Amino acid sequence: MADPTRITVLISGSGSNLQAIINACNTAALPNTKVVRVISDRKDAYGLKRAEAAEIPTKYHGVLPYKKKYPDTSENPQWQEARRAYDADLAQLVLADNPEIIVCAGFMRIVSTAFLDPLKSSNVPIINLHPSLHGDLVGANCIKMAWEEFQAGKRTKTGIMIHYVIAEVDMGEPIVQEEFGMDGLKTLGELEERVHMHEHGLIVRGTKIAIEALKKDGKA
Ligand code: GAR
């Protein structure tokens, strides 16, 4: 059998979607796959514990040292420098494991070309889970935004997608999307639960489709 497809997962939080990937590895849902590392930008991300429990190597890559090196002042805003330096190091960190695909599973940073370009040069695609349909809501807090629109009577449905990551936030080509109704929801927490329930299936499906596309292209 061919070597397993090497996956790196980037997280920031609970990691329930990471868990869905871990559970699916080497099943029919994600055949012959291996998570080679989980990287978090937050030290206390519970997803790091999930990875450790599954004996997957982890790395905390925090932004604080970069913010200290490029202090932000209103006269001289340097957050872009900090971001570029952080992203360039993240790319090297990721590539050191020779992954074939990167999955952002609740990774809450906007990535710049300093991250995207080295991965593109190495032919490693980056995919992201986003809790909205393509072109609908963008950025952080989309579940809350959908909830507020639902409460205001402005929407009855929302959705989620897996998409390729490009510099334009949440606008990369969708791989797979799922729309669902918001009927019967009484609280934001209930919407979050519904979103997560759909996400745990879709992230696995999207990862499988992206890996199949790689194999078709002869890259994995
Ligand atoms: C998920 O709901 C995911 O869609 C969202 O973060 C959550 C992570 O949950 N991502 C974004 O909003 C990205 N823009 P998890 O840590 O339990 O997997």
Coordinates of N, CA and C and ligand atoms in Angstrom, one line a residue:
M1 N 0.8 -1.2 0.0 CA 0.0 0.0 0.0 C 0.9 1.3 0.0
A2 N 0.4 2.3 -0.7 CA 1.1 3.6 -0.7 C 1.2 4.1 0.7
D3 N 2.2 5.0 0.9 CA 2.4 5.7 2.2 C 1.1 6.5 2.5
P4 N 0.8 6.7 3.8 CA -0.4 7.5 4.1 C -0.2 8.9 3.7
T5 N -1.3 9.6 3.3 CA -1.3 11.0 3.0 C -1.1 11.8 4.3
R6 N -0.1 12.7 4.2 CA 0.3 13.4 5.4 C -0.4 14.7 5.6
I7 N -1.1 14.8 6.7 CA -2.0 16.0 6.9 C -1.5 16.8 8.1
T8 N -1.4 18.1 8.0 CA -1.1 19.0 9.1 C -2.4 19.7 9.4
V9 N -2.7 19.8 10.7 CA -3.9 20.5 11.1 C -3.6 21.7 11.9
L10 N -4.1 22.9 11.6 CA -3.9 24.1 12.3 C -5.2 24.4 13.1
I11 N -5.0 24.7 14.4 CA -6.2 25.0 15.3 C -5.9 26.2 16.1
S12 N -7.0 26.7 16.8 CA -6.9 27.7 17.8 C -7.7 27.4 19.0
G13 N -8.6 26.4 19.0 CA -9.5 26.3 20.1 C -9.8 24.8 20.5
S14 N -11.1 24.6 20.7 CA -11.5 23.3 21.2 C -11.1 22.1 20.4
G15 N -11.0 22.2 19.1 CA -10.5 21.1 18.3 C -11.5 20.0 18.1
S16 N -12.8 20.3 18.2 CA -13.8 19.3 17.9 C -13.7 18.8 16.4
N17 N -13.4 19.7 15.5 CA -13.2 19.4 14.1 C -11.9 18.6 13.9
L18 N -10.9 19.0 14.6 CA -9.7 18.2 14.6 C -10.0 16.7 15.0
Q19 N -10.8 16.6 16.1 CA -11.2 15.3 16.6 C -11.9 14.5 15.5
A20 N -12.8 15.2 14.7 CA -13.5 14.5 13.6 C -12.5 13.9 12.6
I21 N -11.5 14.7 12.3 CA -10.4 14.2 11.4 C -9.7 13.1 12.0
I22 N -9.3 13.2 13.2 CA -8.5 12.1 13.9 C -9.3 10.8 13.8
N23 N -10.6 10.9 14.2 CA -11.5 9.7 14.2 C -11.6 9.1 12.8
A24 N -11.6 10.0 11.8 CA -11.8 9.5 10.4 C -10.6 8.9 9.7
C25 N -9.4 9.3 10.3 CA -8.2 8.8 9.6 C -8.1 7.3 9.6
N26 N -7.8 6.7 8.4 CA -7.7 5.3 8.2 C -9.0 4.6 8.4
T27 N -10.1 5.3 8.1 CA -11.4 4.6 7.9 C -11.8 4.9 6.5
A28 N -13.0 4.4 6.1 CA -13.4 4.6 4.7 C -13.6 6.1 4.4
A29 N -13.9 6.9 5.5 CA -14.1 8.3 5.3 C -12.8 9.1 4.9
L30 N -11.7 8.6 5.4 CA -10.4 9.2 5.1 C -9.3 8.1 5.0
P31 N -9.4 7.3 4.0 CA -8.5 6.1 3.9 C -7.0 6.5 3.8
N32 N -6.2 5.7 4.5 CA -4.7 5.8 4.3 C -4.2 7.2 4.5
T33 N -4.6 7.8 5.7 CA -4.2 9.2 6.0 C -3.5 9.2 7.4
K34 N -2.8 10.2 7.6 CA -2.1 10.4 8.9 C -2.0 11.9 9.3
V35 N -2.4 12.3 10.5 CA -2.2 13.6 10.9 C -0.7 13.6 11.5
V36 N 0.2 14.4 10.8 CA 1.6 14.4 11.2 C 1.9 15.4 12.2
R37 N 1.1 16.4 12.3 CA 1.3 17.4 13.4 C 0.0 18.3 13.5
V38 N -0.2 18.8 14.8 CA -1.2 19.8 15.0 C -0.5 21.0 15.6
I39 N -0.8 22.1 14.9 CA -0.1 23.4 15.4 C -1.2 24.4 15.8
S40 N -1.0 25.0 17.0 CA -2.0 25.9 17.5 C -1.3 27.3 17.7
D41 N -2.0 28.4 17.5 CA -1.5 29.7 17.8 C -1.9 30.1 19.2
R42 N -2.7 29.2 19.9 CA -3.0 29.4 21.3 C -2.5 28.3 22.2
K43 N -1.8 28.7 23.3 CA -1.2 27.7 24.1 C -2.2 26.8 24.8
D44 N -3.3 27.4 25.2 CA -4.3 26.7 26.0 C -5.4 26.0 25.1
A45 N -5.2 25.9 23.8 CA -6.2 25.3 22.9 C -6.4 23.8 23.3
Y46 N -7.7 23.5 23.6 CA -8.0 22.1 24.1 C -7.6 21.1 23.0
G47 N -7.6 21.6 21.7 CA -7.3 20.7 20.6 C -5.9 20.1 20.7
L48 N -5.0 20.8 21.4 CA -3.6 20.3 21.6 C -3.7 19.0 22.5
K49 N -4.6 19.1 23.4 CA -4.7 17.9 24.3 C -5.3 16.7 23.6
R50 N -6.3 17.0 22.7 CA -6.9 16.0 21.9 C -5.8 15.3 21.0
A51 N -4.9 16.1 20.5 CA -3.8 15.6 19.6 C -2.9 14.7 20.4
E52 N -2.5 15.2 21.6 CA -1.6 14.5 22.5 C -2.2 13.1 22.8
A53 N -3.5 13.1 23.1 CA -4.2 11.9 23.5 C -4.2 10.9 22.3
A54 N -4.1 11.4 21.1 CA -4.0 10.5 19.9 C -2.6 10.3 19.5
E55 N -1.6 10.7 20.3 CA -0.2 10.6 20.1 C 0.3 11.2 18.8
I56 N -0.3 12.4 18.5 CA 0.1 13.2 17.4 C 1.0 14.3 17.8
P57 N 2.1 14.5 17.2 CA 3.0 15.6 17.6 C 2.3 17.0 17.5
T58 N 2.6 17.9 18.5 CA 2.0 19.2 18.5 C 3.0 20.3 18.6
K59 N 2.6 21.5 18.2 CA 3.5 22.6 18.4 C 2.6 23.9 18.6
Y60 N 3.1 24.6 19.6 CA 2.4 25.9 19.9 C 3.2 27.0 19.2
H61 N 2.6 27.7 18.3 CA 3.3 28.8 17.6 C 2.5 30.1 17.9
G62 N 2.9 30.8 18.9 CA 2.2 32.0 19.4 C 2.7 33.2 18.7
V63 N 1.8 34.3 18.7 CA 2.1 35.5 18.0 C 2.8 36.5 18.9
L64 N 2.8 36.3 20.2 CA 3.4 37.3 21.1 C 4.8 37.7 20.9
P65 N 5.8 36.8 20.6 CA 7.1 37.2 20.4 C 7.2 38.1 19.1
Y66 N 6.4 37.9 18.2 CA 6.4 38.7 16.9 C 5.8 40.1 17.2
K67 N 4.8 40.1 18.1 CA 4.3 41.4 18.4 C 5.3 42.3 19.2
K68 N 6.1 41.5 20.1 CA 7.1 42.2 20.9 C 8.2 42.7 19.9
K69 N 8.6 41.9 19.0 CA 9.7 42.3 18.0 C 9.2 43.5 17.2
Y70 N 8.0 43.5 16.8 CA 7.5 44.6 15.9 C 6.3 45.3 16.7
P71 N 6.7 46.1 17.7 CA 5.7 46.7 18.5 C 4.8 47.7 17.7
D72 N 3.5 47.6 18.1 CA 2.5 48.4 17.3 C 2.3 49.7 18.1
T73 N 2.5 50.8 17.4 CA 2.2 52.1 17.9 C 1.3 52.8 16.9
S74 N 0.5 53.7 17.4 CA -0.4 54.4 16.5 C 0.4 55.2 15.4
E75 N 1.6 55.7 15.8 CA 2.3 56.5 14.8 C 3.0 55.5 13.8
N76 N 3.3 54.3 14.2 CA 4.0 53.4 13.4 C 3.5 52.0 13.4
P77 N 2.3 51.8 12.8 CA 1.7 50.5 13.0 C 2.5 49.4 12.3
Q78 N 2.9 48.4 13.1 CA 3.8 47.4 12.6 C 3.1 46.0 12.6
W79 N 1.8 45.9 12.8 CA 1.2 44.6 12.9 C 1.4 43.8 11.6
Q80 N 1.5 44.5 10.5 CA 1.7 43.8 9.2 C 3.0 43.1 9.2
E81 N 4.1 43.8 9.8 CA 5.4 43.1 9.9 C 5.3 41.9 10.8
A82 N 4.7 42.1 11.9 CA 4.6 41.0 12.9 C 3.9 39.8 12.2
R83 N 2.8 40.1 11.5 CA 2.0 39.1 10.8 C 2.9 38.3 9.8
R84 N 3.6 39.1 9.0 CA 4.4 38.5 7.9 C 5.5 37.6 8.5
A85 N 6.2 38.1 9.6 CA 7.2 37.3 10.2 C 6.6 36.0 10.8
Y86 N 5.5 36.2 11.5 CA 4.8 35.0 12.1 C 4.5 34.0 11.0
D87 N 3.9 34.5 9.9 CA 3.4 33.6 8.9 C 4.6 32.9 8.1
A88 N 5.7 33.7 7.9 CA 6.8 33.1 7.3 C 7.4 31.9 8.1
D89 N 7.4 32.1 9.4 CA 7.9 31.0 10.3 C 6.9 29.9 10.4
L90 N 5.6 30.2 10.3 CA 4.6 29.2 10.3 C 4.8 28.3 9.1
A91 N 5.0 28.9 8.0 CA 5.2 28.1 6.7 C 6.4 27.2 6.9
Q92 N 7.5 27.6 7.4 CA 8.7 26.8 7.6 C 8.4 25.6 8.6
L93 N 7.7 26.0 9.6 CA 7.3 25.0 10.7 C 6.4 23.9 10.0
V94 N 5.5 24.3 9.2 CA 4.6 23.4 8.6 C 5.3 22.5 7.6
L95 N 6.2 23.1 6.8 CA 6.8 22.4 5.7 C 7.9 21.4 6.2
A96 N 8.4 21.6 7.5 CA 9.4 20.8 8.1 C 8.9 19.3 8.2
D97 N 7.6 19.2 8.3 CA 7.0 17.8 8.4 C 6.6 17.2 7.1
N98 N 6.9 17.8 6.0 CA 6.6 17.3 4.6 C 5.1 16.9 4.5
P99 N 4.2 17.8 4.9 CA 2.8 17.4 4.7 C 2.4 17.5 3.3
E100 N 1.3 16.8 2.9 CA 0.8 16.9 1.5 C -0.4 17.9 1.5
I101 N -1.0 18.1 2.7 CA -2.2 19.0 2.7 C -2.3 19.6 4.1
I102 N -2.7 20.9 4.2 CA -2.9 21.6 5.4 C -4.4 21.8 5.6
V103 N -4.9 21.4 6.8 CA -6.3 21.7 7.1 C -6.4 22.7 8.3
C104 N -7.1 23.8 8.0 CA -7.3 24.8 9.1 C -8.7 24.4 9.7
A105 N -8.6 24.0 10.9 CA -9.8 23.5 11.6 C -10.1 24.4 12.8
G106 N -10.7 25.5 12.5 CA -10.9 26.5 13.6 C -9.6 27.2 13.9
F107 N -8.8 27.5 12.9 CA -7.6 28.3 13.0 C -8.0 29.7 12.8
M108 N -7.9 30.6 13.9 CA -8.6 31.9 13.8 C -7.7 33.0 13.4
R109 N -6.6 32.7 12.7 CA -5.8 33.8 12.1 C -6.0 34.0 10.6
I110 N -5.9 35.2 10.2 CA -5.9 35.5 8.8 C -4.5 35.3 8.3
V111 N -4.3 34.4 7.3 CA -2.9 34.2 6.8 C -2.6 35.0 5.6
S112 N -1.4 35.5 5.6 CA -0.9 36.4 4.5 C -0.1 35.5 3.4
T113 N 0.3 36.2 2.4 CA 1.1 35.6 1.4 C 2.4 35.0 1.9
A114 N 2.9 35.6 3.0 CA 4.1 35.1 3.6 C 4.0 33.6 4.1
F115 N 2.7 33.2 4.3 CA 2.4 31.8 4.6 C 2.0 31.1 3.3
L116 N 1.2 31.7 2.5 CA 0.6 31.0 1.4 C 1.7 30.7 0.3
D117 N 2.6 31.7 0.0 CA 3.5 31.5 -1.1 C 4.4 30.3 -1.0
P118 N 5.1 30.2 0.2 CA 6.0 29.0 0.3 C 5.2 27.7 0.2
L119 N 4.0 27.6 0.6 CA 3.2 26.4 0.5 C 2.8 26.2 -1.0
K120 N 2.5 27.2 -1.6 CA 2.2 27.1 -3.1 C 3.4 26.6 -3.8
S121 N 4.6 27.1 -3.5 CA 5.8 26.7 -4.2 C 6.1 25.2 -3.9
S122 N 5.6 24.7 -2.8 CA 5.8 23.3 -2.4 C 4.7 22.5 -2.9
N123 N 3.7 23.1 -3.6 CA 2.5 22.3 -4.0 C 1.7 21.7 -2.9
V124 N 1.6 22.4 -1.8 CA 0.9 21.9 -0.6 C -0.4 22.8 -0.5
P125 N -1.6 22.2 -0.8 CA -2.8 23.0 -0.7 C -3.2 23.2 0.8
I126 N -3.9 24.4 1.0 CA -4.4 24.7 2.4 C -5.9 24.8 2.2
I127 N -6.6 24.1 3.1 CA -8.1 24.2 3.1 C -8.6 24.6 4.4
N128 N -9.7 25.2 4.4 CA -10.2 25.8 5.7 C -11.7 25.5 5.9
L129 N -12.1 25.3 7.1 CA -13.5 25.1 7.5 C -14.0 26.5 7.8
H130 N -15.1 26.9 7.2 CA -15.7 28.2 7.5 C -17.2 28.1 7.8
P131 N -17.7 28.7 8.9 CA -19.1 28.5 9.3 C -20.1 29.4 8.6
S132 N -20.0 29.5 7.3 CA -20.9 30.2 6.5 C -20.8 29.7 5.0
L133 N -21.8 29.9 4.2 CA -21.7 29.6 2.8 C -20.7 30.6 2.1
H134 N -20.2 30.2 0.9 CA -19.3 31.0 0.2 C -20.0 32.3 -0.2
G135 N -19.3 33.4 0.1 CA -19.9 34.7 -0.3 C -21.0 35.3 0.6
D136 N -21.3 34.5 1.6 CA -22.3 35.0 2.6 C -21.7 35.8 3.7
L137 N -21.4 35.2 4.8 CA -20.7 35.9 5.9 C -19.3 35.6 5.9
V138 N -18.4 36.6 6.2 CA -17.0 36.4 6.2 C -16.4 36.8 7.5
G139 N -15.2 36.3 7.9 CA -14.5 36.7 9.1 C -14.8 35.9 10.3
A140 N -14.4 36.4 11.4 CA -14.7 35.7 12.7 C -16.2 36.0 13.1
N141 N -16.7 35.2 14.0 CA -18.0 35.4 14.6 C -19.2 35.2 13.6
C142 N -19.0 34.4 12.6 CA -20.1 34.3 11.6 C -21.3 33.6 12.2
I143 N -21.1 32.7 13.2 CA -22.2 32.0 13.7 C -23.1 33.0 14.5
K144 N -22.4 33.9 15.2 CA -23.2 34.9 15.9 C -23.9 35.9 15.0
M145 N -23.2 36.2 13.9 CA -23.8 37.1 12.9 C -25.1 36.5 12.3
A146 N -25.0 35.2 12.0 CA -26.1 34.5 11.4 C -27.3 34.4 12.4
W147 N -26.9 34.2 13.7 CA -27.9 34.2 14.8 C -28.6 35.5 14.9
E148 N -27.8 36.6 14.8 CA -28.5 37.9 15.0 C -29.4 38.2 13.8
E149 N -29.0 37.8 12.6 CA -29.8 38.0 11.4 C -31.1 37.2 11.5
F150 N -31.0 36.0 12.0 CA -32.1 35.1 12.2 C -33.1 35.7 13.2
Q151 N -32.6 36.2 14.3 CA -33.4 36.9 15.3 C -34.1 38.1 14.8
A152 N -33.4 38.8 13.9 CA -34.0 40.0 13.3 C -34.9 39.7 12.1
G153 N -35.1 38.4 11.9 CA -36.0 38.0 10.8 C -35.5 38.2 9.4
K154 N -34.1 38.2 9.3 CA -33.5 38.5 8.0 C -32.9 37.2 7.4
R155 N -33.0 36.1 8.1 CA -32.5 34.8 7.4 C -33.2 33.7 8.1
T156 N -33.4 32.6 7.3 CA -34.0 31.4 7.9 C -33.0 30.2 7.7
K157 N -31.9 30.4 7.0 CA -31.0 29.4 6.7 C -29.5 29.9 6.9
T158 N -28.6 29.0 7.2 CA -27.2 29.3 7.1 C -26.5 28.1 6.6
G159 N -25.2 28.1 6.6 CA -24.4 27.0 6.1 C -23.0 27.0 6.5
I160 N -22.3 26.1 5.9 CA -20.8 25.9 6.2 C -20.1 25.5 5.0
M161 N -18.8 25.7 4.9 CA -18.1 25.3 3.7 C -16.7 24.9 4.1
I162 N -16.1 24.1 3.2 CA -14.7 23.8 3.2 C -14.2 24.5 1.9
H163 N -13.2 25.3 2.0 CA -12.7 26.0 0.8 C -11.2 26.0 0.8
Y164 N -10.6 26.2 -0.4 CA -9.2 26.5 -0.5 C -8.9 27.9 0.0
V165 N -7.7 28.0 0.7 CA -7.4 29.3 1.3 C -6.6 30.1 0.3
I166 N -7.0 31.4 0.2 CA -6.3 32.4 -0.6 C -6.2 33.6 0.3
A167 N -5.4 34.6 -0.2 CA -5.2 35.8 0.7 C -6.5 36.5 1.0
E168 N -7.5 36.5 0.1 CA -8.7 37.1 0.4 C -9.5 36.3 1.4
V169 N -9.8 36.8 2.5 CA -10.4 36.1 3.7 C -11.7 35.4 3.3
D170 N -11.7 34.0 3.5 CA -12.9 33.2 3.3 C -13.5 33.3 1.9
M171 N -12.7 33.6 0.9 CA -13.2 33.8 -0.4 C -12.6 32.7 -1.4
G172 N -11.8 31.8 -0.9 CA -11.2 30.8 -1.8 C -12.2 29.9 -2.4
E173 N -11.9 29.2 -3.4 CA -12.8 28.3 -4.1 C -13.4 27.2 -3.2
P174 N -14.7 27.1 -3.1 CA -15.3 26.1 -2.2 C -15.1 24.7 -2.7
I175 N -14.8 23.8 -1.8 CA -14.6 22.4 -2.1 C -16.0 21.7 -1.9
V176 N -16.6 22.0 -0.8 CA -17.9 21.4 -0.5 C -18.6 22.3 0.4
Q177 N -20.0 22.5 0.3 CA -20.7 23.3 1.1 C -22.0 22.6 1.6
E178 N -22.5 23.1 2.7 CA -23.8 22.5 3.2 C -24.6 23.6 3.8
E179 N -25.9 23.6 3.3 CA -26.8 24.6 3.8 C -27.8 23.9 4.7
F180 N -28.2 24.6 5.8 CA -29.3 24.0 6.6 C -30.2 25.1 7.2
G181 N -31.4 24.6 7.6 CA -32.3 25.5 8.1 C -32.1 25.9 9.6
M182 N -32.7 27.0 10.0 CA -32.5 27.4 11.4 C -33.8 27.3 12.2
D183 N -34.7 26.5 11.7 CA -36.0 26.4 12.3 C -35.8 25.7 13.7
G184 N -36.7 26.2 14.6 CA -36.7 25.6 16.0 C -35.6 26.0 16.9
L185 N -34.7 26.9 16.4 CA -33.5 27.3 17.3 C -34.0 28.3 18.3
K186 N -33.6 28.1 19.5 CA -34.0 29.1 20.6 C -32.9 29.9 21.1
T187 N -31.7 29.4 21.0 CA -30.5 30.2 21.5 C -29.3 30.1 20.5
L188 N -28.4 31.0 20.7 CA -27.2 31.0 20.0 C -26.4 29.7 20.2
G189 N -26.5 29.2 21.4 CA -25.8 27.9 21.7 C -26.4 26.8 20.9
E190 N -27.7 26.8 20.7 CA -28.3 25.7 19.9 C -27.9 25.8 18.4
L191 N -27.7 27.1 17.9 CA -27.2 27.2 16.6 C -25.8 26.7 16.5
E192 N -25.0 27.1 17.5 CA -23.6 26.6 17.5 C -23.5 25.1 17.5
E193 N -24.4 24.5 18.2 CA -24.4 23.0 18.3 C -24.8 22.4 16.9
R194 N -25.8 23.1 16.3 CA -26.2 22.6 14.9 C -25.1 22.7 13.9
V195 N -24.4 23.9 14.0 CA -23.3 24.1 13.1 C -22.2 23.1 13.3
H196 N -21.9 22.9 14.5 CA -20.8 21.9 14.8 C -21.2 20.5 14.3
M197 N -22.4 20.1 14.5 CA -22.9 18.8 14.1 C -22.6 18.6 12.6
H198 N -23.0 19.7 11.8 CA -22.8 19.6 10.4 C -21.3 19.6 10.0
E199 N -20.5 20.5 10.7 CA -19.1 20.6 10.4 C -18.3 19.3 10.6
H200 N -18.7 18.6 11.6 CA -17.8 17.4 11.9 C -17.9 16.4 10.7
G201 N -19.0 16.4 10.0 CA -19.1 15.6 8.8 C -18.4 16.2 7.6
L202 N -18.7 17.5 7.4 CA -18.2 18.2 6.2 C -16.7 18.4 6.2
I203 N -16.1 18.5 7.3 CA -14.6 18.7 7.3 C -13.9 17.4 6.8
V204 N -14.5 16.3 7.2 CA -13.9 15.0 6.7 C -14.2 14.9 5.2
R205 N -15.4 15.2 4.8 CA -15.7 15.1 3.4 C -14.9 16.0 2.5
G206 N -14.7 17.2 3.0 CA -13.9 18.2 2.2 C -12.4 17.8 2.2
T207 N -11.9 17.3 3.3 CA -10.5 16.8 3.3 C -10.3 15.7 2.3
K208 N -11.3 14.8 2.3 CA -11.2 13.6 1.4 C -11.2 14.1 -0.1
I209 N -12.1 15.0 -0.4 CA -12.2 15.5 -1.8 C -10.9 16.2 -2.2
A210 N -10.4 17.0 -1.3 CA -9.1 17.7 -1.6 C -8.0 16.7 -1.8
I211 N -7.9 15.7 -1.0 CA -6.8 14.7 -1.1 C -7.0 13.9 -2.5
E212 N -8.3 13.6 -2.8 CA -8.5 12.9 -4.1 C -8.1 13.8 -5.2
A213 N -8.3 15.1 -5.1 CA -7.9 16.0 -6.2 C -6.4 16.0 -6.3
L214 N -5.7 16.0 -5.2 CA -4.3 16.0 -5.2 C -3.7 14.7 -5.9
K215 N -4.4 13.6 -5.6 CA -3.9 12.3 -6.2 C -4.1 12.3 -7.7
K216 N -5.3 12.9 -8.1 CA -5.6 13.0 -9.5 C -4.5 13.8 -10.2
D217 N -4.1 14.8 -9.5 CA -3.0 15.7 -10.1 C -1.6 15.1 -10.0
G218 N -1.6 13.9 -9.3 CA -0.3 13.2 -9.1 C 0.6 13.9 -8.1
K219 N 0.0 14.7 -7.2 CA 0.8 15.4 -6.2 C 0.9 14.7 -4.9
A220 N 0.1 13.7 -4.7 CA 0.1 13.0 -3.4 C 0.1 11.5 -3.6
Ligands
GAR1 C1 -15.7 26.0 14.0 O1 -17.1 26.4 14.2 C2 -15.2 26.7 12.7 O2 -16.2 26.7 11.7 C3 -14.8 28.0 13.2 O3 -14.2 27.8 14.4 C4 -14.9 26.7 15.1 C5 -13.8 25.7 15.6 O4 -14.4 24.7 16.4 N1 -13.9 28.7 12.3 C6 -14.0 29.9 11.9 O5 -14.9 30.7 12.3 C7 -13.0 30.4 10.9 N2 -13.4 31.6 10.3 P1 -13.5 23.5 17.0 O6 -12.2 24.1 17.6 O7 -14.3 22.8 18.0 O8 -13.1 22.6 15.8

